[in-house]
Protein backbone atom coordinates (compact mmCIF):
# COMPACT_ATOMS: atom_id res chain seq x y z
CA UNK A 1 0.00 0.00 0.00
CA UNK A 2 1.15 3.56 -0.72
CA UNK A 3 0.86 4.55 2.94
CA UNK A 4 3.58 2.02 3.83
CA UNK A 5 5.82 3.46 1.13
CA UNK A 6 5.18 6.85 2.69
CA UNK A 7 6.17 5.43 6.06
CA UNK A 8 9.39 4.11 4.51
CA UNK A 9 10.08 7.51 2.98
CA UNK A 10 9.48 9.32 6.28
CA UNK A 11 11.80 6.96 8.13
CA UNK A 12 14.59 7.47 5.59
CA UNK A 13 13.99 11.23 5.57
CA UNK A 14 14.13 11.55 9.35
CA UNK A 15 17.14 9.25 9.79
CA UNK A 16 18.86 10.24 6.51
CA UNK A 17 19.98 6.66 6.25
CA UNK A 18 18.62 3.70 4.27
CA UNK A 19 20.19 1.17 6.63
CA UNK A 20 18.83 2.79 9.81
CA UNK A 21 15.37 3.08 8.24
CA UNK A 22 15.52 -0.63 7.43
CA UNK A 23 16.34 -1.40 11.07
CA UNK A 24 13.50 0.80 12.32
CA UNK A 25 10.95 -0.81 9.99
CA UNK A 26 12.29 -4.37 10.33
CA UNK A 27 12.73 -4.81 6.58
CA UNK A 28 15.82 -5.26 4.41
CA UNK A 29 17.81 -2.35 3.03
CA UNK A 30 17.13 -3.45 -0.60
CA UNK A 31 13.40 -3.34 0.22
CA UNK A 32 13.79 0.25 1.48
CA UNK A 33 15.66 1.19 -1.71
CA UNK A 34 12.94 -0.40 -3.84
CA UNK A 35 10.15 1.49 -2.10
CA UNK A 36 11.97 4.83 -2.49
CA UNK A 37 12.63 4.18 -6.18
CA UNK A 38 8.98 3.32 -6.74
CA UNK A 39 7.94 6.59 -5.06
CA UNK A 40 10.42 8.57 -7.15
CA UNK A 41 9.03 6.91 -10.27
CA UNK A 42 5.48 7.72 -9.16
CA UNK A 43 6.28 11.41 -8.68
CA UNK A 44 8.82 11.49 -11.53
CA UNK A 45 11.24 13.32 -9.22
CA UNK A 46 14.27 12.51 -7.09
CA UNK A 47 13.52 12.59 -3.37
CA UNK A 48 17.11 12.18 -2.13
CA UNK A 49 20.53 13.24 -3.35
CA UNK A 50 23.93 11.80 -2.53
CA UNK A 51 26.46 13.90 -0.56
CA UNK A 52 29.61 11.79 -0.32
CA UNK A 53 28.78 8.91 2.01
CA UNK A 54 25.57 10.54 3.21
CA UNK A 55 22.21 11.49 1.72
CA UNK A 56 20.11 14.64 1.85
CA UNK A 57 16.58 15.56 0.87
CA UNK A 58 15.95 17.28 -2.44
CA UNK A 59 13.45 20.15 -2.60
CA UNK A 60 10.84 17.60 -3.71
CA UNK A 61 11.81 15.39 -0.79
CA UNK A 62 11.43 18.27 1.69
CA UNK A 63 7.99 19.06 0.30
CA UNK A 64 6.86 15.44 0.51
CA UNK A 65 8.18 15.16 4.07
CA UNK A 66 6.08 18.13 5.21
CA UNK A 67 2.98 16.52 3.67
CA UNK A 68 3.75 13.07 5.06
CA UNK A 69 4.04 14.46 8.60
CA UNK A 70 0.58 16.01 8.29
CA UNK A 71 -0.85 12.78 6.84
CA UNK A 72 0.48 10.62 9.69
CA UNK A 73 -0.71 13.15 12.26
CA UNK A 74 -4.20 12.77 10.82
CA UNK A 75 -3.86 8.97 10.90
CA UNK A 76 -2.89 9.09 14.58
CA UNK A 77 -5.67 11.53 15.42
CA UNK A 78 -8.24 9.35 13.68
CA UNK A 79 -7.03 6.25 15.53
CA UNK A 80 -7.01 8.12 18.86
CA UNK A 81 -10.53 9.48 18.34
CA UNK A 82 -11.93 6.12 17.22
CA UNK A 83 -10.38 4.30 20.19
CA UNK A 84 -11.66 6.91 22.63
CA UNK A 85 -15.25 6.02 21.62
CA UNK A 86 -14.89 2.52 23.02
CA UNK A 87 -12.17 3.07 25.62
CA UNK A 88 -13.37 2.76 29.22
CA UNK A 89 -10.51 4.67 30.84
CA UNK A 90 -11.31 5.90 34.31
CA UNK A 91 -9.48 6.77 37.52
CA UNK A 92 -7.48 9.65 38.96
CA UNK A 93 -4.36 11.28 37.58
CA UNK A 94 -2.25 13.57 39.77
CA UNK A 95 -0.35 16.27 37.93
CA UNK A 96 1.98 19.00 39.21
CA UNK A 97 2.78 21.99 37.02
CA UNK A 98 4.95 25.04 37.42
CA UNK A 99 3.07 28.28 37.80
CA UNK A 100 3.10 29.56 34.21
CA UNK A 101 1.98 26.24 32.76
CA UNK A 102 -0.63 25.59 35.45
CA UNK A 103 -2.26 29.00 35.05
CA UNK A 104 -1.95 29.73 31.34
CA UNK A 105 -1.27 26.55 29.34
CA UNK A 106 -2.98 23.53 30.90
CA UNK A 107 -6.50 24.82 31.72
CA UNK A 108 -7.61 24.81 28.06
CA UNK A 109 -6.11 21.34 27.52
CA UNK A 110 -7.72 19.98 30.70
CA UNK A 111 -11.14 21.28 29.68
CA UNK A 112 -10.97 19.51 26.31
CA UNK A 113 -9.54 16.37 27.91
CA UNK A 114 -12.43 16.24 30.38
CA UNK A 115 -14.94 16.45 27.53
CA UNK A 116 -13.38 13.39 25.87
CA UNK A 117 -12.57 11.42 29.05
CA UNK A 118 -15.12 12.48 31.71
CA UNK A 119 -14.36 9.47 33.93
CA UNK A 120 -10.70 10.43 34.39
CA UNK A 121 -10.39 12.87 37.28
CA UNK A 122 -7.43 15.24 37.08
CA UNK A 123 -5.88 16.70 40.24
CA UNK A 124 -3.62 19.62 39.28
CA UNK A 125 -1.17 21.08 41.79
CA UNK A 126 0.52 24.44 41.19
CA UNK A 127 4.15 24.87 42.35
CA UNK A 128 7.51 26.05 41.03
CA UNK A 129 9.74 23.91 38.81
CA UNK A 130 12.02 22.72 41.61
CA UNK A 131 9.07 21.46 43.68
CA UNK A 132 7.43 19.82 40.64
CA UNK A 133 10.54 17.70 40.07
CA UNK A 134 10.64 16.66 43.73
CA UNK A 135 6.94 15.73 43.64
CA UNK A 136 7.45 13.46 40.63
CA UNK A 137 10.50 11.84 42.21
CA UNK A 138 8.79 11.08 45.53
CA UNK A 139 5.62 9.79 43.78
CA UNK A 140 3.37 12.55 45.10
CA UNK A 141 2.27 13.01 41.47
CA UNK A 142 2.55 10.81 38.39
CA UNK A 143 3.25 13.56 35.88
CA UNK A 144 4.91 16.98 36.00
CA UNK A 145 5.11 20.02 33.74
CA UNK A 146 8.04 22.40 34.08
CA UNK A 147 9.51 25.51 32.47
CA UNK A 148 13.16 24.51 32.43
CA UNK A 149 15.13 21.36 31.76
CA UNK A 150 17.22 20.14 34.67
CA UNK A 151 19.72 17.31 34.67
CA UNK A 152 18.10 14.82 37.01
CA UNK A 153 18.86 11.32 35.76
CA UNK A 154 15.87 9.83 37.54
CA UNK A 155 13.49 11.81 35.33
CA UNK A 156 12.60 11.66 31.64
CA UNK A 157 12.11 15.06 29.97
CA UNK A 158 10.06 15.70 26.81
CA UNK A 159 9.55 19.14 25.26
CA UNK A 160 5.99 19.88 24.12
CA UNK A 161 5.74 23.66 23.55
CA UNK A 162 8.11 26.53 22.76
CA UNK A 163 7.82 29.73 24.80
CA UNK A 164 9.42 33.18 24.70
CA UNK A 165 10.22 35.37 27.70
CA UNK A 166 9.94 39.11 27.08
CA UNK A 167 10.53 42.33 29.02
CA UNK A 168 7.16 43.96 29.68
CA UNK A 169 6.20 47.28 31.22
CA UNK A 170 2.92 48.98 32.09
CA UNK A 171 1.47 51.41 29.53
CA UNK A 172 2.38 54.30 31.85
CA UNK A 173 6.07 53.33 32.00
CA UNK A 174 8.52 55.67 30.21
CA UNK A 175 9.80 52.73 28.13
CA UNK A 176 6.33 51.80 26.87
CA UNK A 177 6.73 53.89 23.72
CA UNK A 178 10.30 52.78 23.00
CA UNK A 179 10.79 50.04 20.42
CA UNK A 180 14.12 48.84 21.76
CA UNK A 181 16.81 49.43 24.37
CA UNK A 182 20.42 48.30 24.60
CA UNK A 183 21.37 45.49 26.94
CA UNK A 184 23.49 47.94 28.96
CA UNK A 185 20.45 50.19 29.45
CA UNK A 186 18.70 47.28 31.15
CA UNK A 187 20.78 47.97 34.24
CA UNK A 188 18.86 51.22 34.75
CA UNK A 189 15.42 49.57 34.71
CA UNK A 190 13.96 48.59 38.12
CA UNK A 191 13.06 44.90 37.73
CA UNK A 192 10.70 42.48 39.42
CA UNK A 193 11.72 38.82 39.12
CA UNK A 194 10.20 35.48 40.07
CA UNK A 195 11.37 33.79 43.26
CA UNK A 196 14.35 31.42 43.52
CA UNK A 197 13.40 27.92 42.32
CA UNK A 198 11.23 29.33 39.53
CA UNK A 199 11.87 27.90 36.07
CA UNK A 200 11.28 31.31 34.50
CA UNK A 201 13.90 32.90 36.75
CA UNK A 202 16.40 30.13 35.93
CA UNK A 203 16.02 30.65 32.17
CA UNK A 204 16.33 34.45 32.49
CA UNK A 205 19.51 34.29 34.56
CA UNK A 206 21.10 31.81 32.14
CA UNK A 207 20.34 34.19 29.26
CA UNK A 208 21.94 37.06 31.19
CA UNK A 209 24.98 34.93 31.94
CA UNK A 210 25.33 34.07 28.25
CA UNK A 211 25.46 37.80 27.46
CA UNK A 212 27.98 38.41 30.28
CA UNK A 213 25.40 40.46 32.16
CA UNK A 214 25.92 40.04 35.88
CA UNK A 215 22.83 39.83 38.06
CA UNK A 216 24.55 42.01 40.66
CA UNK A 217 24.62 44.84 38.13
CA UNK A 218 20.84 44.82 37.71
CA UNK A 219 18.38 46.89 39.70
CA UNK A 220 16.24 44.08 41.15
CA UNK A 221 13.81 45.74 43.50
CA UNK A 222 11.53 42.81 44.33
CA UNK A 223 10.97 39.07 43.97
CA UNK A 224 7.44 37.68 43.77
CA UNK A 225 6.01 34.17 43.65
CA UNK A 226 3.73 34.29 40.62
CA UNK A 227 3.25 36.00 37.27
CA UNK A 228 -0.13 37.36 38.42
CA UNK A 229 1.37 39.11 41.43
CA UNK A 230 4.11 40.55 39.21
CA UNK A 231 1.54 41.85 36.72
CA UNK A 232 -0.36 43.57 39.51
CA UNK A 233 2.85 45.14 40.80
CA UNK A 234 3.79 46.46 37.33
CA UNK A 235 0.77 48.79 37.52
CA UNK A 236 2.96 51.10 39.63
CA UNK A 237 4.37 52.27 36.30
CA UNK A 238 8.07 52.43 37.17
CA UNK A 239 9.13 48.74 37.05
CA UNK A 240 9.60 46.13 34.36
CA UNK A 241 9.63 42.35 34.43
CA UNK A 242 10.63 39.39 32.27
CA UNK A 243 7.55 37.23 31.79
CA UNK A 244 6.43 34.43 29.52
CA UNK A 245 4.56 35.92 26.59
CA UNK A 246 1.81 33.37 27.32
CA UNK A 247 1.12 35.13 30.63
CA UNK A 248 0.52 38.60 29.16
CA UNK A 249 -1.39 37.94 25.93
CA UNK A 250 -4.57 39.57 27.24
CA UNK A 251 -2.76 42.65 28.58
CA UNK A 252 -0.85 43.09 25.32
CA UNK A 253 -4.06 42.79 23.30
CA UNK A 254 -5.82 45.44 25.41
CA UNK A 255 -2.83 47.80 25.41
CA UNK A 256 -2.25 47.60 29.17
CA UNK A 257 1.30 46.24 28.77
CA UNK A 258 4.00 46.84 26.19
CA UNK A 259 6.95 44.67 25.16
CA UNK A 260 10.38 46.33 25.25
CA UNK A 261 12.82 44.61 22.89
CA UNK A 262 16.44 44.35 23.98
CA UNK A 263 19.22 44.48 21.41
CA UNK A 264 20.87 41.10 20.82
CA UNK A 265 18.84 39.43 23.58
CA UNK A 266 16.13 36.90 22.80
CA UNK A 267 15.03 34.47 25.49
CA UNK A 268 13.34 31.32 24.24
CA UNK A 269 12.73 28.07 26.04
CA UNK A 270 10.73 24.88 25.89
CA UNK A 271 8.05 23.70 28.24
CA UNK A 272 8.61 20.07 29.30
CA UNK A 273 6.56 17.28 30.77
CA UNK A 274 8.44 14.93 33.08
CA UNK A 275 7.92 11.52 34.59
CA UNK A 276 10.09 8.97 36.32
CA UNK A 277 12.38 7.02 34.04
CA UNK A 278 10.60 3.86 32.91
CA UNK A 279 7.31 4.89 34.52
CA UNK A 280 4.46 4.89 32.00
CA UNK A 281 1.08 4.32 33.61
CA UNK A 282 -2.01 3.85 31.46
CA UNK A 283 -3.58 7.18 32.46
CA UNK A 284 -0.26 8.96 31.91
CA UNK A 285 -0.15 7.56 28.39
CA UNK A 286 -3.75 8.57 27.65
CA UNK A 287 -3.18 12.16 28.80
CA UNK A 288 0.17 12.54 27.02
CA UNK A 289 -1.28 11.12 23.81
CA UNK A 290 -4.05 13.70 24.02
CA UNK A 291 -1.48 16.43 24.67
CA UNK A 292 0.53 15.26 21.66
CA UNK A 293 -2.47 15.65 19.37
CA UNK A 294 -3.22 19.09 20.83
CA UNK A 295 0.29 20.50 20.29
CA UNK A 296 1.58 18.23 17.50
CA UNK A 297 4.96 17.67 19.18
mmCIF file with all atom_site columns, N, CA and C in Angstrom, residues 7 50 59 92 99 103 143-144 154 207 210 219 231 250 253 256 293:
data_model
loop_
_atom_site.group_PDB
_atom_site.id
_atom_site.type_symbol
_atom_site.label_atom_id
_atom_site.label_alt_id
_atom_site.label_comp_id
_atom_site.label_asym_id
_atom_site.label_entity_id
_atom_site.label_seq_id
_atom_site.pdbx_PDB_ins_code
_atom_site.Cartn_x
_atom_site.Cartn_y
_atom_site.Cartn_z
_atom_site.occupancy
_atom_site.B_iso_or_equiv
_atom_site.pdbx_formal_charge
_atom_site.auth_seq_id
_atom_site.auth_comp_id
_atom_site.auth_asym_id
_atom_site.auth_atom_id
_atom_site.pdbx_PDB_model_num
ATOM 1  N N  . UNK A 1 7   ? 5.531  5.668  4.775  1.00 0.00 ? 7   UNK A N  1
ATOM 2  C CA . UNK A 1 7   ? 6.173  5.432  6.060  1.00 0.00 ? 7   UNK A CA 1
ATOM 3  C C  . UNK A 1 7   ? 7.665  5.149  5.875  1.00 0.00 ? 7   UNK A C  1
ATOM 4  N N  . UNK A 1 50  ? 22.731 12.281 -3.195 1.00 0.00 ? 50  UNK A N  1
ATOM 5  C CA . UNK A 1 50  ? 23.931 11.799 -2.529 1.00 0.00 ? 50  UNK A CA 1
ATOM 6  C C  . UNK A 1 50  ? 24.859 12.967 -2.194 1.00 0.00 ? 50  UNK A C  1
ATOM 7  N N  . UNK A 1 59  ? 14.578 19.262 -2.869 1.00 0.00 ? 59  UNK A N  1
ATOM 8  C CA . UNK A 1 59  ? 13.446 20.148 -2.601 1.00 0.00 ? 59  UNK A CA 1
ATOM 9  C C  . UNK A 1 59  ? 12.130 19.372 -2.667 1.00 0.00 ? 59  UNK A C  1
ATOM 10 N N  . UNK A 1 92  ? -7.985 8.334  38.582 1.00 0.00 ? 92  UNK A N  1
ATOM 11 C CA . UNK A 1 92  ? -7.481 9.652  38.958 1.00 0.00 ? 92  UNK A CA 1
ATOM 12 C C  . UNK A 1 92  ? -6.041 9.800  38.502 1.00 0.00 ? 92  UNK A C  1
ATOM 13 N N  . UNK A 1 99  ? 4.113  27.257 37.750 1.00 0.00 ? 99  UNK A N  1
ATOM 14 C CA . UNK A 1 99  ? 3.067  28.280 37.798 1.00 0.00 ? 99  UNK A CA 1
ATOM 15 C C  . UNK A 1 99  ? 2.573  28.722 36.429 1.00 0.00 ? 99  UNK A C  1
ATOM 16 N N  . UNK A 1 103 ? -1.282 27.914 35.150 1.00 0.00 ? 103 UNK A N  1
ATOM 17 C CA . UNK A 1 103 ? -2.255 29.001 35.055 1.00 0.00 ? 103 UNK A CA 1
ATOM 18 C C  . UNK A 1 103 ? -2.634 29.368 33.626 1.00 0.00 ? 103 UNK A C  1
ATOM 19 N N  . UNK A 1 143 ? 2.830  12.822 37.063 1.00 0.00 ? 143 UNK A N  1
ATOM 20 C CA . UNK A 1 143 ? 3.253  13.563 35.878 1.00 0.00 ? 143 UNK A CA 1
ATOM 21 C C  . UNK A 1 143 ? 3.524  15.014 36.260 1.00 0.00 ? 143 UNK A C  1
ATOM 22 N N  . UNK A 1 144 ? 4.580  15.593 35.694 1.00 0.00 ? 144 UNK A N  1
ATOM 23 C CA . UNK A 1 144 ? 4.909  16.978 36.004 1.00 0.00 ? 144 UNK A CA 1
ATOM 24 C C  . UNK A 1 144 ? 5.116  17.794 34.735 1.00 0.00 ? 144 UNK A C  1
ATOM 25 N N  . UNK A 1 154 ? 17.013 10.671 37.172 1.00 0.00 ? 154 UNK A N  1
ATOM 26 C CA . UNK A 1 154 ? 15.873 9.831  37.541 1.00 0.00 ? 154 UNK A CA 1
ATOM 27 C C  . UNK A 1 154 ? 14.619 10.193 36.755 1.00 0.00 ? 154 UNK A C  1
ATOM 28 N N  . UNK A 1 207 ? 20.230 33.308 30.422 1.00 0.00 ? 207 UNK A N  1
ATOM 29 C CA . UNK A 1 207 ? 20.340 34.186 29.260 1.00 0.00 ? 207 UNK A CA 1
ATOM 30 C C  . UNK A 1 207 ? 21.223 35.386 29.575 1.00 0.00 ? 207 UNK A C  1
ATOM 31 N N  . UNK A 1 210 ? 24.825 34.269 29.601 1.00 0.00 ? 210 UNK A N  1
ATOM 32 C CA . UNK A 1 210 ? 25.328 34.067 28.246 1.00 0.00 ? 210 UNK A CA 1
ATOM 33 C C  . UNK A 1 210 ? 25.768 35.384 27.607 1.00 0.00 ? 210 UNK A C  1
ATOM 34 N N  . UNK A 1 219 ? 19.148 46.218 38.641 1.00 0.00 ? 219 UNK A N  1
ATOM 35 C CA . UNK A 1 219 ? 18.384 46.886 39.704 1.00 0.00 ? 219 UNK A CA 1
ATOM 36 C C  . UNK A 1 219 ? 17.139 46.049 40.022 1.00 0.00 ? 219 UNK A C  1
ATOM 37 N N  . UNK A 1 231 ? 2.336  40.995 37.606 1.00 0.00 ? 231 UNK A N  1
ATOM 38 C CA . UNK A 1 231 ? 1.540  41.853 36.719 1.00 0.00 ? 231 UNK A CA 1
ATOM 39 C C  . UNK A 1 231 ? 0.810  42.936 37.514 1.00 0.00 ? 231 UNK A C  1
ATOM 40 N N  . UNK A 1 250 ? -3.379 38.742 27.082 1.00 0.00 ? 250 UNK A N  1
ATOM 41 C CA . UNK A 1 250 ? -4.572 39.574 27.244 1.00 0.00 ? 250 UNK A CA 1
ATOM 42 C C  . UNK A 1 250 ? -4.189 41.035 27.450 1.00 0.00 ? 250 UNK A C  1
ATOM 43 N N  . UNK A 1 253 ? -2.948 42.562 24.225 1.00 0.00 ? 253 UNK A N  1
ATOM 44 C CA . UNK A 1 253 ? -4.057 42.786 23.296 1.00 0.00 ? 253 UNK A CA 1
ATOM 45 C C  . UNK A 1 253 ? -4.843 44.052 23.652 1.00 0.00 ? 253 UNK A C  1
ATOM 46 N N  . UNK A 1 256 ? -2.620 47.297 27.786 1.00 0.00 ? 256 UNK A N  1
ATOM 47 C CA . UNK A 1 256 ? -2.253 47.604 29.167 1.00 0.00 ? 256 UNK A CA 1
ATOM 48 C C  . UNK A 1 256 ? -0.746 47.437 29.395 1.00 0.00 ? 256 UNK A C  1
ATOM 49 N N  . UNK A 1 293 ? -1.570 15.269 20.464 1.00 0.00 ? 293 UNK A N  1
ATOM 50 C CA . UNK A 1 293 ? -2.467 15.654 19.374 1.00 0.00 ? 293 UNK A CA 1
ATOM 51 C C  . UNK A 1 293 ? -2.818 17.143 19.449 1.00 0.00 ? 293 UNK A C  1
#
